[in-house]
Amino acid sequence: MSTVAQKRLFHEYKNLSTNPPDGITAGPITEDDMFHWEALIEGPQGTPFEGGVFAAELKFPKDYPLSPPTMKFVGGGVWHPNVYPNGTVCISILHPPGDDPNHYEHASERWSPIQSVEKILISVMSMLAEPNDESPANVEAAKMWRERRSDYERKVRDEVRKGLGL
Amino acid sequence: MEQTFDLPDSTDWLGTPLSLLTPLESALRCQVCKDFFDNPVITSCCHTFCSLCIRRCLSTEGKCPACRSSDQELKLRRNWAVQELVEAFQNARPSVLDLAKRAATEDREDAEVGTAQPASKKRKVDERDGSNSEVSEGRQTRSRTKGVERQTEPATMDVVEDSQDEEYVPEDGLVACPICNRRMKNEAVFQHLDNCTGDPVPPKKISFGSLQPMSPASRTLNKAPERLPTINYSLLKDNVLRKKLKDLGIPNWGPRPLLQRRHTEWMNLWNANCDSKTPKSKRELLHELGVWERTQGGSAHPSAESAGSVMRKDFDATAWSTTHESDFKQLIANARKRSDALVRTTIPSAAPAQSQESPTVEQPVEATIPTNMQKPEQPLVDLTSAAYPKIQHAQEPGESEEPYTLPG
Ligand SMILES: [Zn+2]
Ligand SMILES: [Zn+2]
Ligand SMILES: [Zn+2]
């Protein structure tokens, strides 16, 4: 039995493997469970995340793509205003238009069934480069980013180095 | 890491001389389900989706998923032209793809023999094939009138009749199969539907359930199916809603929110079926409702359903690292000795197709992403703050490029 969600996820998987965007790798952890993916994202150049490789976990609801997946960085090390201390990513594309925790978000930036894993991952790359501190998931990181930018960047670089085992 | 994909996809054309068919095939696929359009309908904002896909979107959110303008399912209109296109394309696809793949293999063999740079040789080959229409002409001119004829075929929906009024229902805690009327536990109904022979239980003194078994008489009625109206659930009391579901011939057990969701799904399945040139039988629709019930409805495993709110803490690092070990090692290695060149991270098995593919496409900058029209023009790794707004914009569903959006 293959549902709409499974088929759709399979299409996305196939597309991402044959045609991956720069700096992004993603796919299901096992092909038996299309609802649980792993992604690797390179830290964008020109940002303190540059040189890092970040692993994240994506979980898809059964009614995907009507509802968006959730995304969580695993293994820690992402010190960022829009990433909860436990790694969960909080950006507009991961929120359905109905649910608007961040009132500044335009509906157009939020989840819609024609969005995709690829667009989410590209958004997350953008987010790493350009935090949105209006409603931070990590208040401490947001404060640091706002008030002590060089400390923030140093901390991020340290985490990146640690993550690479250097 | 060999991957086996058995689902036909627009990317099947990549790596063949006909890679330009990738965006064409993408345009013939629904952006919601990524499948070929199935009973395509056009919205009042002029976007096309499968009838069922857009109905599900509209009953979830009330907005077009492409442009987010408000729309109503009442305004959906069938898009016959797209349907014909899809049918014609699907008909031609296997043989054209076969030809293209054989051509690709021959090219590879040529390239292995030759001493010239593979990349430049490949490009020449592709240019030649791109302008060569021989391959497809024969099939493109095939006229297809089948679809038009079929439109007028009488629908074969079973008419649900409101036969019973307040009939006696045994208090056995069981429910009747909507097809054969055998009584069974709630949870067993959908499973049973998969095997239900449809043979009605011999009529007894007591009538079970409101839906009569399909009688030959009702089967030959051949009335066009009537669309189901939307219901304002807030105006209906529990027992009225339950009665309604029963009258529709769908299971009416479960808590109130499930009843509403089940009714909505049924309405979408039913009304989408009304858009079909070859409507399915009610039994097939019930089967589809059963699939829904098992994955998202009353028989779904609640743990899977709540994935949205519960993030598993014990992420299986072992499984992950075995699957992605090589990727990860490569990424780490790249990261360590990063030069200023763009680092491409690919799943290893995809790499060969990729490198053959890049030169065949006439896109100026992003040769690495040959077919995705909605790609940000900026290289992704160059995410300076100046580039950021552009990227954001690229995520917004734009009107013009819509049909070419690739899944991701
Ligand atoms: Zn669809
Ligand atoms: Zn629209
Ligand atoms: Zn039955």
GROMACS .gro file of N, CA and C in nm, chain B residues 326-385:
model
  180
  492SER      N    1   2.948   0.737   0.369
  492SER     CA    2   3.038   0.785   0.265
  492SER      C    3   3.012   0.931   0.233
  493ASP      N    4   2.884   0.969   0.232
  493ASP     CA    5   2.853   1.109   0.208
  493ASP      C    6   2.917   1.196   0.313
  494PHE      N    7   2.900   1.150   0.435
  494PHE     CA    8   2.943   1.233   0.545
  494PHE      C    9   3.094   1.246   0.544
  495LYS      N   10   3.161   1.133   0.522
  495LYS     CA   11   3.307   1.138   0.518
  495LYS      C   12   3.354   1.233   0.411
  496GLN      N   13   3.287   1.222   0.298
  496GLN     CA   14   3.326   1.306   0.187
  496GLN      C   15   3.303   1.453   0.221
  497LEU      N   16   3.189   1.477   0.282
  497LEU     CA   17   3.158   1.615   0.319
  497LEU      C   18   3.259   1.670   0.418
  498ILE      N   19   3.291   1.587   0.515
  498ILE     CA   20   3.389   1.630   0.615
  498ILE      C   21   3.523   1.659   0.549
  499ALA      N   22   3.561   1.566   0.462
  499ALA     CA   23   3.689   1.583   0.394
  499ALA      C   24   3.688   1.713   0.314
  500ASN      N   25   3.580   1.732   0.242
  500ASN     CA   26   3.569   1.854   0.164
  500ASN      C   27   3.577   1.978   0.253
  501ALA      N   28   3.506   1.966   0.365
  501ALA     CA   29   3.500   2.081   0.453
  501ALA      C   30   3.639   2.114   0.508
  502ARG      N   31   3.713   2.009   0.536
  502ARG     CA   32   3.846   2.031   0.595
  502ARG      C   33   3.939   2.097   0.496
  503LYS      N   34   3.941   2.047   0.377
  503LYS     CA   35   4.035   2.103   0.279
  503LYS      C   36   3.963   2.193   0.181
  504ARG      N   37   3.868   2.263   0.234
  504ARG     CA   38   3.787   2.344   0.143
  504ARG      C   39   3.870   2.449   0.071
  505SER      N   40   3.857   2.447  -0.057
  505SER     CA   41   3.916   2.556  -0.133
  505SER      C   42   3.804   2.655  -0.159
  506ASP      N   43   3.830   2.751  -0.242
  506ASP     CA   44   3.722   2.847  -0.268
  506ASP      C   45   3.628   2.798  -0.378
  507ALA      N   46   3.662   2.683  -0.433
  507ALA     CA   47   3.572   2.628  -0.534
  507ALA      C   48   3.443   2.580  -0.469
  508LEU      N   49   3.338   2.573  -0.547
  508LEU     CA   50   3.213   2.520  -0.496
  508LEU      C   51   3.231   2.372  -0.469
  509VAL      N   52   3.185   2.332  -0.355
  509VAL     CA   53   3.192   2.190  -0.326
  509VAL      C   54   3.058   2.127  -0.355
  510ARG      N   55   3.062   2.028  -0.437
  510ARG     CA   56   2.936   1.963  -0.470
  510ARG      C   57   2.921   1.837  -0.387
  511THR      N   58   2.813   1.827  -0.321
  511THR     CA   59   2.790   1.707  -0.244
  511THR      C   60   2.681   1.627  -0.310
  512THR      N   61   2.716   1.508  -0.348
  512THR     CA   62   2.616   1.426  -0.414
  512THR      C   63   2.616   1.290  -0.352
  513ILE      N   64   2.504   1.226  -0.363
  513ILE     CA   65   2.499   1.086  -0.327
  513ILE      C   66   2.582   1.014  -0.432
  514PRO      N   67   2.676   0.931  -0.391
  514PRO     CA   68   2.773   0.876  -0.485
  514PRO      C   69   2.711   0.816  -0.610
  515SER      N   70   2.604   0.740  -0.595
  515SER     CA   71   2.549   0.674  -0.711
  515SER      C   72   2.494   0.773  -0.811
  516ALA      N   73   2.464   0.891  -0.767
  516ALA     CA   74   2.406   0.989  -0.856
  516ALA      C   75   2.512   1.066  -0.932
  517ALA      N   76   2.634   1.057  -0.884
  517ALA     CA   77   2.738   1.142  -0.941
  517ALA      C   78   2.761   1.121  -1.091
  518PRO      N   79   2.767   0.997  -1.140
  518PRO     CA   80   2.794   0.981  -1.282
  518PRO      C   81   2.687   1.047  -1.370
  519ALA      N   82   2.563   1.023  -1.336
  519ALA     CA   83   2.455   1.081  -1.414
  519ALA      C   84   2.467   1.232  -1.415
  520GLN      N   85   2.503   1.282  -1.303
  520GLN     CA   86   2.516   1.425  -1.287
  520GLN      C   87   2.619   1.483  -1.383
  521SER      N   88   2.737   1.420  -1.386
  521SER     CA   89   2.844   1.481  -1.462
  521SER      C   90   2.817   1.469  -1.612
  522GLN      N   91   2.745   1.365  -1.650
  522GLN     CA   92   2.710   1.358  -1.792
  522GLN      C   93   2.604   1.460  -1.825
  523GLU      N   94   2.526   1.483  -1.725
  523GLU     CA   95   2.408   1.564  -1.749
  523GLU      C   96   2.444   1.710  -1.769
  524SER      N   97   2.530   1.758  -1.687
  524SER     CA   98   2.551   1.902  -1.681
  524SER      C   99   2.570   1.968  -1.817
  525PRO      N  100   2.651   1.914  -1.904
  525PRO     CA  101   2.677   1.989  -2.026
  525PRO      C  102   2.558   1.992  -2.122
  526THR      N  103   2.461   1.909  -2.103
  526THR     CA  104   2.356   1.900  -2.202
  526THR      C  105   2.254   2.013  -2.189
  527VAL      N  106   2.261   2.086  -2.084
  527VAL     CA  107   2.154   2.181  -2.061
  527VAL      C  108   2.200   2.322  -2.091
  528GLU      N  109   2.108   2.396  -2.146
  528GLU     CA  110   2.145   2.529  -2.191
  528GLU      C  111   2.127   2.634  -2.085
  529GLN      N  112   2.156   2.599  -1.964
  529GLN     CA  113   2.144   2.702  -1.862
  529GLN      C  114   2.280   2.760  -1.837
  530PRO      N  115   2.282   2.891  -1.828
  530PRO     CA  116   2.409   2.961  -1.829
  530PRO      C  117   2.497   2.933  -1.708
  531VAL      N  118   2.446   2.948  -1.592
  531VAL     CA  119   2.533   2.944  -1.475
  531VAL      C  120   2.528   2.809  -1.405
  532GLU      N  121   2.409   2.776  -1.360
  532GLU     CA  122   2.395   2.661  -1.271
  532GLU      C  123   2.391   2.531  -1.349
  533ALA      N  124   2.502   2.495  -1.404
  533ALA     CA  125   2.504   2.372  -1.481
  533ALA      C  126   2.477   2.252  -1.393
  534THR      N  127   2.498   2.267  -1.267
  534THR     CA  128   2.482   2.153  -1.179
  534THR      C  129   2.336   2.124  -1.149
  535ILE      N  130   2.250   2.220  -1.175
  535ILE     CA  131   2.108   2.194  -1.152
  535ILE      C  132   2.035   2.221  -1.282
  536PRO      N  133   2.042   2.126  -1.370
  536PRO     CA  134   2.004   2.154  -1.508
  536PRO      C  135   1.857   2.185  -1.529
  537THR      N  136   1.770   2.128  -1.455
  537THR     CA  137   1.631   2.138  -1.498
  537THR      C  138   1.543   2.218  -1.405
  538ASN      N  139   1.591   2.247  -1.290
  538ASN     CA  140   1.502   2.312  -1.196
  538ASN      C  141   1.492   2.460  -1.226
  539MET      N  142   1.378   2.499  -1.281
  539MET     CA  143   1.361   2.636  -1.325
  539MET      C  144   1.349   2.734  -1.209
  540GLN      N  145   1.315   2.682  -1.094
  540GLN     CA  146   1.292   2.774  -0.983
  540GLN      C  147   1.413   2.790  -0.894
  541LYS      N  148   1.523   2.739  -0.940
  541LYS     CA  149   1.645   2.755  -0.864
  541LYS      C  150   1.679   2.902  -0.843
  542PRO      N  151   1.726   2.934  -0.725
  542PRO     CA  152   1.777   3.070  -0.707
  542PRO      C  153   1.892   3.091  -0.803
  543GLU      N  154   1.900   3.210  -0.857
  543GLU     CA  155   2.007   3.235  -0.953
  543GLU      C  156   2.143   3.242  -0.885
  544GLN      N  157   2.139   3.276  -0.760
  544GLN     CA  158   2.263   3.289  -0.684
  544GLN      C  159   2.316   3.150  -0.649
  545PRO      N  160   2.446   3.130  -0.657
  545PRO     CA  161   2.498   3.003  -0.607
  545PRO      C  162   2.462   2.990  -0.459
  546LEU      N  163   2.423   2.870  -0.422
  546LEU     CA  164   2.368   2.855  -0.287
  546LEU      C  165   2.470   2.882  -0.178
  547VAL      N  166   2.593   2.853  -0.209
  547VAL     CA  167   2.691   2.869  -0.104
  547VAL      C  168   2.727   3.016  -0.083
  548ASP      N  169   2.688   3.098  -0.175
  548ASP     CA  170   2.718   3.239  -0.161
  548ASP      C  171   2.601   3.309  -0.094
  549LEU      N  172   2.579   3.273   0.030
  549LEU     CA  173   2.460   3.326   0.095
  549LEU      C  174   2.497   3.448   0.177
  550THR      N  175   2.536   3.551   0.111
  550THR     CA  176   2.558   3.675   0.182
  550THR      C  177   2.424   3.736   0.210
  551SER      N  178   2.422   3.837   0.291
  551SER     CA  179   2.291   3.895   0.324
  551SER      C  180   2.227   3.954   0.199
   0.00000   0.00000   0.00000
